[in-house]
CSV table of C-alpha atoms in Angstrom, one decimal:
chain,number,residue,atom,x,y,z
G,1,MET,CA,105.9,110.7,69.7
G,2,THR,CA,102.5,112.1,70.2
G,3,ILE,CA,100.3,110.7,72.8
G,4,GLU,CA,97.9,109.4,70.0
G,5,ALA,CA,100.9,107.7,68.3
G,6,PHE,CA,102.0,106.3,71.6
G,7,ILE,CA,98.6,104.8,72.5
G,8,PHE,CA,98.1,103.3,69.0
G,9,SER,CA,101.8,101.7,69.3
G,10,CYS,CA,101.0,100.1,72.6
G,11,VAL,CA,97.6,98.8,71.4
G,12,ALA,CA,99.2,97.4,68.3
G,13,VAL,CA,101.9,95.8,70.1
G,14,LEU,CA,99.5,94.3,72.7
G,15,ILE,CA,97.5,92.7,69.7
G,16,ALA,CA,100.6,91.7,67.9
G,17,SER,CA,101.9,89.8,71.1
G,18,ALA,CA,98.6,88.2,71.8
G,19,VAL,CA,98.2,86.8,68.2
G,20,CYS,CA,101.9,85.6,68.2
G,21,THR,CA,101.5,83.9,71.5
G,22,HIS,CA,98.3,82.0,70.0
G,23,LEU,CA,100.2,81.0,67.1
G,24,TYR,CA,103.1,79.7,69.3
G,25,LEU,CA,100.6,77.7,71.3
G,26,ARG,CA,99.6,76.0,68.2
G,27,TYR,CA,103.3,75.4,67.3
G,28,ALA,CA,104.0,74.1,70.8
G,29,ARG,CA,101.1,71.6,70.7
G,30,HIS,CA,102.0,70.4,67.2
G,31,LYS,CA,105.6,69.9,68.2
G,32,GLY,CA,104.8,68.3,71.5
G,33,ILE,CA,106.7,71.1,73.5
G,34,ILE,CA,104.8,70.2,76.8
G,35,ASP,CA,105.7,70.8,80.5
G,36,LYS,CA,104.4,67.5,82.2
G,37,PRO,CA,103.8,67.8,86.1
G,38,ASN,CA,106.3,66.2,88.3
G,39,HIS,CA,106.8,66.2,92.2
G,40,ARG,CA,108.0,69.8,92.0
G,41,SER,CA,105.3,71.3,89.8
G,42,SER,CA,102.4,73.4,91.0
G,43,HIS,CA,100.2,72.4,88.2
G,44,GLU,CA,98.5,69.1,87.4
G,45,THR,CA,97.8,69.4,83.6
G,46,PRO,CA,100.3,69.1,81.0
G,47,THR,CA,100.7,72.4,79.5
G,48,PRO,CA,102.6,73.7,76.5
G,49,ARG,CA,105.8,75.7,77.4
G,50,GLY,CA,108.5,78.1,75.7
G,51,GLY,CA,105.8,80.7,75.1
G,52,GLY,CA,108.5,83.5,76.3
G,53,LEU,CA,110.1,83.2,72.9
G,54,VAL,CA,107.2,85.7,71.7
G,55,ILE,CA,108.3,88.0,74.5
G,56,ALA,CA,112.1,87.8,73.8
G,57,ALA,CA,111.7,88.2,70.0
G,58,LEU,CA,109.3,91.1,70.0
G,59,THR,CA,111.4,92.7,72.8
G,60,LEU,CA,114.6,92.5,70.8
G,61,ILE,CA,112.9,93.7,67.9
G,62,LEU,CA,111.7,96.8,69.9
G,63,TRP,CA,115.4,97.5,71.0
G,64,SER,CA,116.4,97.3,67.3
G,65,ILE,CA,113.7,100.0,66.2
G,66,ALA,CA,114.9,102.1,69.3
G,67,ILE,CA,118.2,102.1,67.8
G,68,ALA,CA,117.1,102.9,64.4
G,69,ASN,CA,115.1,105.7,65.8
G,70,GLN,CA,118.0,107.1,68.0
G,71,ILE,CA,116.1,106.7,71.3
G,72,LEU,CA,118.6,104.3,72.3
G,73,THR,CA,122.4,104.6,71.3
G,74,ILE,CA,124.0,101.7,69.4
G,75,GLN,CA,125.9,100.9,72.7
G,76,GLN,CA,123.0,100.8,74.8
G,77,GLY,CA,121.0,98.9,72.3
G,78,CYS,CA,123.7,96.2,72.0
G,79,ALA,CA,123.9,96.1,75.8
G,80,LEU,CA,120.3,94.8,75.7
G,81,ILE,CA,120.3,92.9,72.3
G,82,ILE,CA,123.5,90.7,72.4
G,83,PRO,CA,123.0,89.5,76.0
G,84,GLY,CA,119.2,89.0,75.3
G,85,ILE,CA,119.9,86.9,72.2
G,86,LEU,CA,122.6,84.7,74.2
G,87,ILE,CA,120.3,84.0,77.0
G,88,SER,CA,117.2,83.4,74.8
G,89,VAL,CA,119.3,80.7,72.5
G,90,ILE,CA,120.6,78.7,75.5
G,91,SER,CA,117.3,79.0,77.2
G,92,TYR,CA,115.3,78.0,74.2
G,93,LEU,CA,117.5,74.9,73.8
G,94,ASP,CA,117.0,74.0,77.3
G,95,ASP,CA,113.3,74.3,77.0
G,96,HIS,CA,113.6,71.7,74.1
G,97,GLY,CA,115.9,69.4,75.7
G,98,HIS,CA,118.2,69.2,78.7
G,99,VAL,CA,121.3,71.4,78.6
G,100,LEU,CA,124.1,71.0,81.1
G,101,ARG,CA,123.8,73.2,84.2
G,102,ARG,CA,127.5,74.5,83.6
G,103,ILE,CA,126.9,75.4,80.1
G,104,ARG,CA,123.8,77.4,81.1
G,105,PHE,CA,125.7,79.1,83.8
G,106,SER,CA,128.8,79.9,81.3
G,107,VAL,CA,126.4,81.6,78.8
G,108,GLN,CA,124.8,83.7,81.5
G,109,ILE,CA,128.1,84.7,82.7
G,110,ILE,CA,129.1,85.8,79.2
G,111,ALA,CA,125.7,87.5,78.5
G,112,ALA,CA,125.9,89.4,81.9
G,113,GLY,CA,129.6,90.3,81.2
G,114,ILE,CA,128.8,91.4,77.8
G,115,GLY,CA,126.0,93.7,79.2
G,116,ILE,CA,128.2,95.3,81.9
G,117,ALA,CA,131.0,95.9,79.6
G,118,LEU,CA,128.7,97.9,77.2
G,119,LEU,CA,127.1,99.8,79.8
G,120,TYR,CA,130.8,100.7,81.5
G,121,PRO,CA,131.0,102.9,83.5
G,122,LEU,CA,128.2,102.0,86.0
G,123,THR,CA,126.6,104.4,88.2
G,124,GLU,CA,127.5,104.1,91.9
G,125,LEU,CA,125.1,102.8,94.6
G,126,PRO,CA,124.4,105.1,97.2
G,127,LEU,CA,124.7,103.8,101.0
G,128,THR,CA,124.6,107.0,102.8
G,129,ALA,CA,124.8,110.7,102.0
G,130,ASN,CA,128.6,110.6,102.0
G,131,TYR,CA,129.4,107.1,100.9
G,132,SER,CA,128.6,105.1,97.8
G,133,ILE,CA,129.7,101.7,96.3
G,134,ASN,CA,131.7,102.1,93.1
G,135,PHE,CA,130.9,99.2,90.8
G,136,ASN,CA,133.6,100.3,88.3
G,137,SER,CA,136.6,99.0,90.4
G,138,LEU,CA,137.1,95.7,92.2
G,139,LEU,CA,133.4,95.5,92.7
G,140,ILE,CA,132.6,94.7,89.0
G,141,PRO,CA,132.2,91.0,89.9
G,142,ILE,CA,129.3,91.9,92.3
G,143,ALA,CA,127.6,93.6,89.5
G,144,LEU,CA,127.9,90.3,87.6
G,145,LEU,CA,127.0,88.3,90.3
G,146,VAL,CA,123.8,90.4,90.8
G,147,LEU,CA,122.8,90.1,87.1
G,148,ILE,CA,123.3,86.4,87.2
G,149,TRP,CA,121.2,86.1,90.3
G,150,LEU,CA,118.6,88.2,88.9
G,151,THR,CA,118.5,85.9,85.9
G,152,ASN,CA,118.1,82.7,88.0
G,153,LEU,CA,115.9,84.2,90.8
G,154,TYR,CA,113.4,85.2,88.0
G,155,ASN,CA,113.3,81.7,86.5
G,156,PHE,CA,112.9,80.2,90.2
G,157,MET,CA,110.0,82.4,90.6
G,158,ASP,CA,108.3,81.3,87.5
G,159,GLY,CA,106.5,78.4,89.1
G,160,ILE,CA,102.8,79.2,89.0
G,161,ASP,CA,100.4,80.7,86.4
G,162,GLY,CA,100.8,84.1,85.5
G,163,ILE,CA,103.1,85.2,88.4
G,164,ALA,CA,106.2,86.0,86.2
G,165,ALA,CA,104.6,87.9,83.7
G,166,SER,CA,102.4,89.8,86.1
G,167,GLN,CA,105.6,90.7,88.2
G,168,ALA,CA,107.3,92.1,84.8
G,169,VAL,CA,104.2,94.3,84.2
G,170,ALA,CA,104.1,95.5,87.7
G,171,VAL,CA,107.8,96.5,87.4
G,172,LEU,CA,107.9,97.9,84.0
G,173,LEU,CA,104.8,100.4,84.4
G,174,PRO,CA,106.0,102.0,87.5
G,175,ALA,CA,109.5,102.4,86.0
G,176,ALA,CA,108.0,103.9,83.0
G,177,LEU,CA,106.0,106.4,85.0
G,178,ALA,CA,109.0,107.2,87.1
G,179,LEU,CA,111.1,107.9,83.9
G,180,HIS,CA,108.3,110.0,82.3
G,181,PHE,CA,108.3,112.2,85.7
G,182,ALA,CA,112.1,112.4,85.3
G,183,GLY,CA,111.7,113.7,81.7
G,184,GLU,CA,113.1,110.8,80.1
G,185,THR,CA,109.9,110.2,77.9
G,186,ASN,CA,111.3,108.2,75.1
G,187,PHE,CA,112.7,105.5,77.4
G,188,ALA,CA,109.4,105.7,79.4
G,189,MET,CA,107.4,104.8,76.2
G,190,LEU,CA,109.9,101.8,75.5
G,191,LEU,CA,109.3,100.3,79.0
G,192,SER,CA,105.6,100.7,78.5
G,193,ILE,CA,105.6,99.0,75.1
G,194,PHE,CA,107.7,96.1,76.6
G,195,ALA,CA,105.1,95.8,79.1
G,196,CYS,CA,102.6,95.5,76.5
G,197,ILE,CA,104.3,92.8,74.8
G,198,VAL,CA,104.1,90.8,78.1
G,199,LEU,CA,100.5,91.6,78.6
G,200,GLY,CA,99.9,90.2,75.1
G,201,PHE,CA,101.6,86.8,76.4
G,202,LEU,CA,99.6,87.1,79.6
G,203,THR,CA,96.3,86.5,77.7
G,204,LEU,CA,97.2,82.9,77.5
G,205,ASN,CA,99.4,82.8,80.8
G,206,TRP,CA,96.9,84.1,83.3
G,207,PRO,CA,95.3,81.5,85.6
G,208,PRO,CA,94.3,78.8,84.5
G,209,ALA,CA,97.3,79.0,82.1
G,210,LYS,CA,97.1,77.6,78.6
G,211,LEU,CA,100.9,78.3,77.9
G,212,PHE,CA,104.2,78.5,80.1
G,213,MET,CA,106.6,81.1,79.3
G,214,GLY,CA,109.5,78.5,79.9
G,215,ASP,CA,113.1,79.3,80.9
G,216,ILE,CA,113.5,81.4,77.7
G,217,GLY,CA,110.9,83.8,78.9
G,218,SER,CA,111.8,83.8,82.6
G,219,THR,CA,115.6,84.2,82.1
G,220,PHE,CA,115.1,86.7,79.4
G,221,ILE,CA,113.0,89.0,81.5
G,222,GLY,CA,115.2,88.7,84.6
G,223,LEU,CA,118.3,89.7,82.8
G,224,THR,CA,116.6,92.5,80.8
G,225,LEU,CA,115.3,94.0,83.9
G,226,GLY,CA,118.8,93.9,85.3
G,227,LEU,CA,120.4,95.4,82.3
G,228,ILE,CA,117.7,98.3,82.2
G,229,ALA,CA,118.2,98.9,86.0
G,230,LEU,CA,121.8,99.5,85.3
G,231,LEU,CA,121.1,101.6,82.2
G,232,THR,CA,118.7,104.0,84.2
G,233,ALA,CA,120.4,103.9,87.5
G,234,GLU,CA,121.5,107.3,87.2
G,235,ILE,CA,117.9,108.7,86.8
G,236,LEU,CA,116.1,106.2,88.9
G,237,SER,CA,118.7,104.8,91.5
G,238,TYR,CA,119.4,101.2,92.0
G,239,TRP,CA,117.3,101.3,95.2
G,240,PHE,CA,114.2,101.9,93.0
G,241,TRP,CA,114.7,98.8,91.1
G,242,ILE,CA,115.4,96.8,94.4
G,243,ILE,CA,112.3,98.1,95.9
G,244,ILE,CA,109.7,97.3,92.9
G,245,LEU,CA,111.6,93.9,92.5
G,246,GLY,CA,111.2,93.3,96.2
G,247,CYS,CA,108.9,90.7,96.2
G,248,PHE,CA,110.9,88.4,94.0
G,249,ILE,CA,114.2,89.3,95.3
G,250,GLY,CA,113.0,88.6,98.9
G,251,ASP,CA,111.5,85.4,98.3
G,252,ALA,CA,113.9,83.7,96.0
G,253,SER,CA,116.9,85.0,98.2
G,254,TRP,CA,115.4,84.3,101.6
G,255,THR,CA,114.5,80.7,100.2
G,256,LEU,CA,118.2,79.9,99.1
G,257,LEU,CA,119.7,81.4,102.1
G,258,THR,CA,117.6,79.5,104.3
G,259,ARG,CA,118.2,76.1,102.5
G,260,ILE,CA,121.9,76.8,102.5
G,261,LEU,CA,122.0,77.6,106.2
G,262,THR,CA,120.0,74.3,106.9
G,263,ARG,CA,122.3,72.4,104.9
G,264,GLN,CA,119.6,71.3,102.4
G,265,ARG,CA,120.6,70.1,98.9
G,266,TRP,CA,120.1,73.8,97.8
G,267,LYS,CA,121.0,73.0,94.1
G,268,GLU,CA,118.1,70.7,93.7
G,269,GLY,CA,114.5,71.6,92.7
G,270,HIS,CA,111.9,72.2,95.4
G,271,ARG,CA,108.7,73.6,96.4
G,272,LEU,CA,109.6,75.8,99.4
G,273,HIS,CA,109.3,79.3,98.1
G,274,ALA,CA,106.6,81.4,99.7
G,275,TYR,CA,104.3,81.7,96.7
G,276,GLN,CA,104.6,78.0,96.3
G,277,LYS,CA,103.4,77.3,99.8
G,278,MET,CA,100.6,79.6,99.2
G,279,THR,CA,99.5,77.5,96.3
G,280,SER,CA,98.4,74.0,97.1
G,281,SER,CA,96.1,73.7,93.9
G,282,ASN,CA,95.4,74.9,90.5
G,283,GLU,CA,92.5,77.0,92.0
G,284,GLN,CA,94.9,79.0,94.1
G,285,HIS,CA,97.2,80.2,91.3
G,286,ASN,CA,94.7,83.2,90.5
G,287,THR,CA,94.7,84.1,94.2
G,288,THR,CA,98.4,83.9,94.9
G,289,THR,CA,99.4,85.6,91.6
């Protein structure tokens, strides 16, 4: 793809995402798909939710086009598409009505398991110059646990206007740049276009948000970033992804660990994340994000 064609594709996708996001907003208002504030909310105004459907749908189409154009192999594409569909469906249902926690968790396990199976064998995680963790032996459950945790922590961190979408862009663009310098220009273009899809949604999600992405957006992005990390680990290393996702990984993991160690009811909702403590009013969403 020429640079001109790439720029045109990015602009076209950004516009398409923004248009679809605006159309979804009208649909959500018409159907009454509204997030009403409660004691755990960081917003005060009822706001339509579920806009992440646009992100999931357009990204799944992107992977399908990448397979058709042989940018991704069928196995790689299915490792992104099948788990993406599963997590999107269960999260969409949850956005429209309560789905039991054990059912959501079971689907997350299945989705992550399918992704790992299709990407097998996994790249080792280097710890020192002479020692690496091999995820292809008894440590496969660790890889599964990491994917499930990334899926959920992204959902935990989607609590104020624009933060989850902004983080996705802040991860995807550096990853695309790193892949480009590593000679993986086609995959770099895919991640750049993925970032443009999220940017299109951000037109209505930036503070003050007119639309929330909902579980379908946050869980889809979290799982997809984890799968992309597995897919590109041989080129970029897992450490690259741990570093650029460090803000979300650090806040969510530290908060959960603290709640467990202090014997709080850690399975229940709360407002104890660092970003939530920084945000005491709607006016501060912009600053915190």
